CSV table of N, CA and C in Angstrom, one decimal:
chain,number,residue,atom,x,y,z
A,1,UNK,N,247.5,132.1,164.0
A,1,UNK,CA,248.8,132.5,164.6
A,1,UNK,C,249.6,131.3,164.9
A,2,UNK,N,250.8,131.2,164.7
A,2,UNK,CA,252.4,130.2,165.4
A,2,UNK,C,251.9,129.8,166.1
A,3,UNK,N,251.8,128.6,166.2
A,3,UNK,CA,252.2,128.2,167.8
A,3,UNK,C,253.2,127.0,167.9
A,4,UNK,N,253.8,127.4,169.4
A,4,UNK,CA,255.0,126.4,169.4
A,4,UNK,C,254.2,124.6,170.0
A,5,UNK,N,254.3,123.6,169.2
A,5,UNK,CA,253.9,122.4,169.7
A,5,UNK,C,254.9,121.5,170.3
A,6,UNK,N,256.3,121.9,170.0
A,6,UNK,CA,257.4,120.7,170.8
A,6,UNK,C,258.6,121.5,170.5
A,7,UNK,N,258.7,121.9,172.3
A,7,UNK,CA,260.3,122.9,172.5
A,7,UNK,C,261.2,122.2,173.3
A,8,UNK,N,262.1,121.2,172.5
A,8,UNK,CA,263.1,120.5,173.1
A,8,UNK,C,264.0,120.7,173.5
A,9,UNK,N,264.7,120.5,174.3
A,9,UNK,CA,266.3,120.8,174.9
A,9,UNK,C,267.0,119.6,175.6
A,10,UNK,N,268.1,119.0,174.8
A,10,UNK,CA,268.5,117.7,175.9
A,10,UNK,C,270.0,117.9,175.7
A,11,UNK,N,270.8,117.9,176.3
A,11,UNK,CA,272.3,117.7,176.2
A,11,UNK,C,272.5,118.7,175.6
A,12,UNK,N,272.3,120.0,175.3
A,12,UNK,CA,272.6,120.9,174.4
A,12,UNK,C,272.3,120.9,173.1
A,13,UNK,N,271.7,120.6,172.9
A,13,UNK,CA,270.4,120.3,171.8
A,13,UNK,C,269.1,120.5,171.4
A,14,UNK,N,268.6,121.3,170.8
A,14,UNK,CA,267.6,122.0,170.9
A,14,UNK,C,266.9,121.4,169.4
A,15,UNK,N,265.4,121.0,169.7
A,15,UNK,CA,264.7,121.2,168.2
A,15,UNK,C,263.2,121.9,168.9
A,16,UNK,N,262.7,122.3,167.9
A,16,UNK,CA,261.3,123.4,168.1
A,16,UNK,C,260.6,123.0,166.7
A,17,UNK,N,259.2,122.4,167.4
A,17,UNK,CA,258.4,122.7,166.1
A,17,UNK,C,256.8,123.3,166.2
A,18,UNK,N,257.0,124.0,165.7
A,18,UNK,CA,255.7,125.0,165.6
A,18,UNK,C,254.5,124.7,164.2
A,19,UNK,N,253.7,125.2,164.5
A,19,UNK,CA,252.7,125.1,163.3
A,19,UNK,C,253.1,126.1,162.4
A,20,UNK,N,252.7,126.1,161.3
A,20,UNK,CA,252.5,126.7,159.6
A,20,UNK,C,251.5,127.3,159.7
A,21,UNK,N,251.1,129.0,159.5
A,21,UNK,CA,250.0,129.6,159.4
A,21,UNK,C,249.7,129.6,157.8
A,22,UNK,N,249.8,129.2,157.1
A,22,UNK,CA,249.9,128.7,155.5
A,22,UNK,C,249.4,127.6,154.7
A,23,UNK,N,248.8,127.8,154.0
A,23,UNK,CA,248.6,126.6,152.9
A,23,UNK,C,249.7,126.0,152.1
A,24,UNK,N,250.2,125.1,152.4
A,24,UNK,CA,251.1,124.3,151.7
A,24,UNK,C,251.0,123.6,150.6
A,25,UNK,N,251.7,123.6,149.9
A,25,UNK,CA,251.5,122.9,148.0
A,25,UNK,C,253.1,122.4,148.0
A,26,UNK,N,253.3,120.8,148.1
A,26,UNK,CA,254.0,120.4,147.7
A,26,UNK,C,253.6,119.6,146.2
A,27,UNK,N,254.9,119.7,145.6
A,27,UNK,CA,254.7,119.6,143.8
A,27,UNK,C,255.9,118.5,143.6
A,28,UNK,N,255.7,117.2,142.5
A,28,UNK,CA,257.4,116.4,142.5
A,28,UNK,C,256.9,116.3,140.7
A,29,UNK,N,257.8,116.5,140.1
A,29,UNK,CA,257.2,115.8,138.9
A,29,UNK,C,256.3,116.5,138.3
A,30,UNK,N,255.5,117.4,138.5
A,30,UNK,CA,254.7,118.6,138.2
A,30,UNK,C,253.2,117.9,138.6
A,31,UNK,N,253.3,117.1,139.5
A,31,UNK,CA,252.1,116.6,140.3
A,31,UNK,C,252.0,117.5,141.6
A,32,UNK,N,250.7,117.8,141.5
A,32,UNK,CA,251.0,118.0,143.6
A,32,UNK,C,250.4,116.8,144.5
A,33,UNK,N,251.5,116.4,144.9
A,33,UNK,CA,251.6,115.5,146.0
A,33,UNK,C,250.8,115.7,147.4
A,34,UNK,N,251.0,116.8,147.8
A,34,UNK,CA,250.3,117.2,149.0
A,34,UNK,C,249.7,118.7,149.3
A,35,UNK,N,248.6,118.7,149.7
A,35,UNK,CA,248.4,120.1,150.1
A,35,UNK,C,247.4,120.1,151.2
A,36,UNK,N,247.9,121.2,152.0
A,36,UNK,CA,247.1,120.9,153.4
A,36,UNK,C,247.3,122.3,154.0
A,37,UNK,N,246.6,122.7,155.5
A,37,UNK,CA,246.6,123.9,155.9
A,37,UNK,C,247.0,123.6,157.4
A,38,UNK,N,247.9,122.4,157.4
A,38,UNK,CA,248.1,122.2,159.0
A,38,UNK,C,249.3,121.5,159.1
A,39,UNK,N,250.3,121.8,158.4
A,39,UNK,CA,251.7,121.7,158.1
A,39,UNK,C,252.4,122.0,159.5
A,40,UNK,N,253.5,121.6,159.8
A,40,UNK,CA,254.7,121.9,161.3
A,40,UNK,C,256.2,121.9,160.5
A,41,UNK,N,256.4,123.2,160.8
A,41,UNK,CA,258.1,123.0,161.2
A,41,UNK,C,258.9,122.8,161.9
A,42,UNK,N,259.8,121.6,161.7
A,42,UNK,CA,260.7,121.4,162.5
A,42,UNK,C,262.0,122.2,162.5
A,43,UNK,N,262.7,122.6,163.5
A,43,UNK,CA,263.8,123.6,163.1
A,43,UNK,C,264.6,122.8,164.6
A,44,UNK,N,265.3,121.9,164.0
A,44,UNK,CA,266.6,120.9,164.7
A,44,UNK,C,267.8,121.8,164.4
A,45,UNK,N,268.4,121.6,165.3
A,45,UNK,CA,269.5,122.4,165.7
A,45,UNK,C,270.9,121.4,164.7
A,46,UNK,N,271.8,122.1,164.3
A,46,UNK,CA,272.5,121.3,163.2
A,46,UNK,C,272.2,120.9,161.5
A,47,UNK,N,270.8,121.4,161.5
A,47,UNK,CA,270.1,120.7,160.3
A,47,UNK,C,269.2,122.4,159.8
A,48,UNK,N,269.0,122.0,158.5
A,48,UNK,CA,268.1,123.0,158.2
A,48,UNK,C,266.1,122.7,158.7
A,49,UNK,N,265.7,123.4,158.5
A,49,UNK,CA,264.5,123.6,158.7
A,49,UNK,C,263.4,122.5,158.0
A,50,UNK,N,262.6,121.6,158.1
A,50,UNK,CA,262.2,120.7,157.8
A,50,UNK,C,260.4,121.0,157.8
A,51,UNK,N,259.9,120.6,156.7
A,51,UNK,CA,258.2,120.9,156.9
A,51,UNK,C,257.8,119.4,156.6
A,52,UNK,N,257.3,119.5,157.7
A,52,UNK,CA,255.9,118.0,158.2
A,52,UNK,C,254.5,118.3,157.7
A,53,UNK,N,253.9,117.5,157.1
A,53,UNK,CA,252.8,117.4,156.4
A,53,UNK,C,251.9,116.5,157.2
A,54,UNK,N,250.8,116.6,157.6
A,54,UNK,CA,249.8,115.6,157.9
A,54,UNK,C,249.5,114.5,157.0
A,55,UNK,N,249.7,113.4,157.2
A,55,UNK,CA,249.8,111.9,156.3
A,55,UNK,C,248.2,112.2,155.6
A,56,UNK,N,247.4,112.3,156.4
A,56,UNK,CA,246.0,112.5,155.9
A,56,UNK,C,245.9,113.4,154.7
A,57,UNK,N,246.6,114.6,154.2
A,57,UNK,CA,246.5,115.5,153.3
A,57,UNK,C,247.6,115.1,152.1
A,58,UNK,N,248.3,113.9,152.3
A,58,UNK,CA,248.9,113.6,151.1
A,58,UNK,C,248.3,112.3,150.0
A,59,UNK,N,248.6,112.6,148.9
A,59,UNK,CA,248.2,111.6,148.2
A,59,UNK,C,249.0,110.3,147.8
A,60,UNK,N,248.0,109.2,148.8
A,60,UNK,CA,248.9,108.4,149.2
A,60,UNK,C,249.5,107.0,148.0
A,61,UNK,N,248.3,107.5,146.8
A,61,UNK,CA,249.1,106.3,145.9
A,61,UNK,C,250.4,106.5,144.8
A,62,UNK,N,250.8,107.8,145.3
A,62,UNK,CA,252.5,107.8,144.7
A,62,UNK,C,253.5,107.9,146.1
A,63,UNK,N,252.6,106.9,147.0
A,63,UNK,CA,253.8,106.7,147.8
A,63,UNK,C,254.1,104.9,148.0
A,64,UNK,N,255.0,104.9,148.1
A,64,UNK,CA,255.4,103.1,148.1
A,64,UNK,C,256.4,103.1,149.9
A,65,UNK,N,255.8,102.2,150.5
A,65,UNK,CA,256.7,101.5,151.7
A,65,UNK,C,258.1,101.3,151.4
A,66,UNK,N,259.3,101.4,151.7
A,66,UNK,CA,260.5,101.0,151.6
A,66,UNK,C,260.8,100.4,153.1
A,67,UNK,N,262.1,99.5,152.8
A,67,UNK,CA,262.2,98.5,153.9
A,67,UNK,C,263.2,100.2,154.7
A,68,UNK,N,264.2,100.7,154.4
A,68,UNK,CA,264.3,101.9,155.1
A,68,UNK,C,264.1,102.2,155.9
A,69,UNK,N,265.2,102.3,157.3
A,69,UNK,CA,264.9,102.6,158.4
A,69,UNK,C,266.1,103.9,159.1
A,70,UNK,N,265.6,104.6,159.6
A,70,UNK,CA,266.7,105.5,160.0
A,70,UNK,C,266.6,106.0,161.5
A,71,UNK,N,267.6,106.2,162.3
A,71,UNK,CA,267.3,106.1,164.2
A,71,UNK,C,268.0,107.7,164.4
A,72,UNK,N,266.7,108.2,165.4
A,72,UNK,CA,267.6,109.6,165.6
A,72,UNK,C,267.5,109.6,167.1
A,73,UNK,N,268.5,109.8,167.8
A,73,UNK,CA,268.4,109.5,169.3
A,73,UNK,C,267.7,110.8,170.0
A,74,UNK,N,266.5,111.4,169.4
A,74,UNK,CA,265.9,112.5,169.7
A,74,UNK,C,264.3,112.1,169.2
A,75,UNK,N,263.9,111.7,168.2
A,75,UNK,CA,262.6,111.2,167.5
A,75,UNK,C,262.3,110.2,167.5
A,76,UNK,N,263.5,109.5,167.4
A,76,UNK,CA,263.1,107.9,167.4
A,76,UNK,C,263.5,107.3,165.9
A,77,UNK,N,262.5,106.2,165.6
A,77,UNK,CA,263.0,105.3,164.3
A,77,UNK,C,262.0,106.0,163.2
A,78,UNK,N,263.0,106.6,162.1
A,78,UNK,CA,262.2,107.2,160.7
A,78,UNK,C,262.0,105.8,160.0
A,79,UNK,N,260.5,105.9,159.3
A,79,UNK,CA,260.5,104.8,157.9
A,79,UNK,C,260.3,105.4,157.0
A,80,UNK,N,261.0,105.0,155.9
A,80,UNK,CA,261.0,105.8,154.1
A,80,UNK,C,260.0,105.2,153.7
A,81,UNK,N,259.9,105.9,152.7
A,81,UNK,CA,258.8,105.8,151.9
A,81,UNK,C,259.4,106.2,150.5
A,82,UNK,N,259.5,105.8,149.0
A,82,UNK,CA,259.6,106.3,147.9
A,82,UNK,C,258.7,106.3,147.5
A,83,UNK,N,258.7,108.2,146.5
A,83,UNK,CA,257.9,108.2,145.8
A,83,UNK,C,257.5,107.7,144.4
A,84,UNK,N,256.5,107.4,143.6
A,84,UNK,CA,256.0,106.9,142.3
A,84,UNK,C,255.3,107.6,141.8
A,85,UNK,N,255.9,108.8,140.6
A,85,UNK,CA,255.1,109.6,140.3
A,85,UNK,C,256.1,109.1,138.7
A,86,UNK,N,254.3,109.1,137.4
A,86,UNK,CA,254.5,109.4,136.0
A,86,UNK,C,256.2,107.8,135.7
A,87,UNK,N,256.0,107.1,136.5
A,87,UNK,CA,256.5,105.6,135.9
A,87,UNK,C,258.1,105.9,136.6
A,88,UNK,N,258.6,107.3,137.2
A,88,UNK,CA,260.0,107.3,138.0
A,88,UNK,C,259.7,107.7,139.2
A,89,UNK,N,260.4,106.7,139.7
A,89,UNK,CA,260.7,106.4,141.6
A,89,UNK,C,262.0,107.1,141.9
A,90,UNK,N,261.3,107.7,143.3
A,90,UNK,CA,262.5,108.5,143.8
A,90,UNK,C,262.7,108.0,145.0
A,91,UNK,N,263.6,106.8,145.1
A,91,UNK,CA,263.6,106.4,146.7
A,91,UNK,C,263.9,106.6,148.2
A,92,UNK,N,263.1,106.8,148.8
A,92,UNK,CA,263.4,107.1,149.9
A,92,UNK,C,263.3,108.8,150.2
A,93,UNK,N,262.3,109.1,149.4
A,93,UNK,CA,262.1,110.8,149.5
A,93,UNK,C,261.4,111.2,150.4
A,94,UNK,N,260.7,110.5,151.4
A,94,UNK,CA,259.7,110.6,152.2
A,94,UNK,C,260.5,110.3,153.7
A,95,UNK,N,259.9,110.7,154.6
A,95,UNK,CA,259.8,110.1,156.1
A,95,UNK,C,258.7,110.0,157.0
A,96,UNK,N,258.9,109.6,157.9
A,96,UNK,CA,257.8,109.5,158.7
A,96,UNK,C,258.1,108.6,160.2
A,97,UNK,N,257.8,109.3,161.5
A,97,UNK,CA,257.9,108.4,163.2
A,97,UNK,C,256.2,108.0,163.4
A,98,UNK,N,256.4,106.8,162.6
A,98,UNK,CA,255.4,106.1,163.0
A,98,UNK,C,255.1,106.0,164.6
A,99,UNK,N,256.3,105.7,165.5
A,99,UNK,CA,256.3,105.4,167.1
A,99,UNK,C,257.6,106.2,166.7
A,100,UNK,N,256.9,107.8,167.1
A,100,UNK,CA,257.9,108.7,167.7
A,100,UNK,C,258.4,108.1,169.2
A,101,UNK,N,259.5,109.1,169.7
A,101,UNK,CA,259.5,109.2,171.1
A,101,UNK,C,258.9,109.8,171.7
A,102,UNK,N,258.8,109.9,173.3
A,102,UNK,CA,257.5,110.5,174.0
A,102,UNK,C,257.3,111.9,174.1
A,103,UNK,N,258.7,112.4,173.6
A,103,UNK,CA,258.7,114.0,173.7
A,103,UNK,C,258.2,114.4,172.3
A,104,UNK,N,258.1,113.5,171.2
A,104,UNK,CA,257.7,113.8,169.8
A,104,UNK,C,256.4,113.4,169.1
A,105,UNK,N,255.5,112.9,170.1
A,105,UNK,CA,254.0,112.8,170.0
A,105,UNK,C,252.9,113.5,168.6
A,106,UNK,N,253.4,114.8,169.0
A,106,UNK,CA,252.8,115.5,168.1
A,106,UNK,C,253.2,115.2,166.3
A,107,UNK,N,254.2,114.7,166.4
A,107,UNK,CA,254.8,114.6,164.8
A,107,UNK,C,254.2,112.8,164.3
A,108,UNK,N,253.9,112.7,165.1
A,108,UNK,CA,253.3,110.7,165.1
A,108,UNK,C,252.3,110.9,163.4
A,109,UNK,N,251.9,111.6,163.2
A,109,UNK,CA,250.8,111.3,161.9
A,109,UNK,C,251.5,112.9,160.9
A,110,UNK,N,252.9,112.8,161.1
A,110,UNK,CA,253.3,113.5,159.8
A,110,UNK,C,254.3,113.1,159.1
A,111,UNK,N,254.9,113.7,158.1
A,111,UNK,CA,255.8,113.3,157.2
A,111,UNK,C,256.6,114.1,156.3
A,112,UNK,N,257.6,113.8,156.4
A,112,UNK,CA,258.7,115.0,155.8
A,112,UNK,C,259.3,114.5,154.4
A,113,UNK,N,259.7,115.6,154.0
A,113,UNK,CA,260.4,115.3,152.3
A,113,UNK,C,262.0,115.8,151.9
A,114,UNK,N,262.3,114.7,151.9
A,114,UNK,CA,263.9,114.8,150.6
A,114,UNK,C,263.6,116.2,150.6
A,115,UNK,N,264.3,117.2,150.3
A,115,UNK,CA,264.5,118.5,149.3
A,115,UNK,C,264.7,118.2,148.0
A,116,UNK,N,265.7,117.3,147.8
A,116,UNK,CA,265.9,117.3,146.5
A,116,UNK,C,265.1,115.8,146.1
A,117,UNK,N,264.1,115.5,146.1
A,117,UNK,CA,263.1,114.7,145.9
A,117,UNK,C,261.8,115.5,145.3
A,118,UNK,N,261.7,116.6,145.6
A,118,UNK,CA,260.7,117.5,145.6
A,118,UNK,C,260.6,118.8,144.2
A,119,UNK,N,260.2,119.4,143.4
A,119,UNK,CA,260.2,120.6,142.8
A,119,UNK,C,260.4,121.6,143.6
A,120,UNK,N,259.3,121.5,144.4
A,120,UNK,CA,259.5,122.9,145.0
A,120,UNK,C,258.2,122.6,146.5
A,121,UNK,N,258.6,124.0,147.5
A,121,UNK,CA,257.1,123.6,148.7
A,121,UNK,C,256.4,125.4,148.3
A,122,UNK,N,255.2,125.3,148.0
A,122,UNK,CA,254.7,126.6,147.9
A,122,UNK,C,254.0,126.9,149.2
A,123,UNK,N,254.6,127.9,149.9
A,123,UNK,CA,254.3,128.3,151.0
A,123,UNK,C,253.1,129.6,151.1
């Protein structure tokens, strides 16, 4: 069953992320990159709907560090990561709040994906 892990509200601002009752199959390249059964959605207000993966369920040697840094005054500081899949790099297709904020704990060991970095997410 759903459950809600982080129901935020600040200045009129709302983001909610709940768990994934699903096995997830992300695919880039016609590799699958990640697959896991403990996925979170984030659903940020302004933005579309975003799926977080557990860092542990991805495979981490088509992922490369990038210097990439991005600040959300709600999560904190994102670090990219590009992918390296079959000899083409897709930079910056990845994220991740290494040192979320304190209201964003729960997301500390996950990681989200470009859309258009991606094939497809099989839900």
């Amino acid at each position: 069953m759903e459950r809600t892990v982080i129901d935020y509200k600040k200045n009129d601002h709302k983001i909610t992320v709940k768990t994934i009752d699903k096995h997830i199959k992300i695919m880039s390249d016609g590799v699958v990159i990640v697959e896991t059964d403990d996925a979170l959605m984030l659903s940020e207000q302004g933005h579309g709907d975003t799926v977080y993966i557990p860092v542990r369920d991805a495979k981490l040697k088509y992922f490369k560090e990038s210097s990439t840094k991005s600040t959300c005054p709600y999560k904190g500081t994102a670090d990219y990561y590009s992918l390296n899949i079959n000899g083409k790099e897709k930079k910056d297709a990845v994220w991740r709040y290494i040192k979320p904020s304190l209201d964003f704990i729960p997301i500390k060991d996950y990681m989200a994906f470009d859309p258009n970095s991606i094939e497809r997410i099989e839900l």
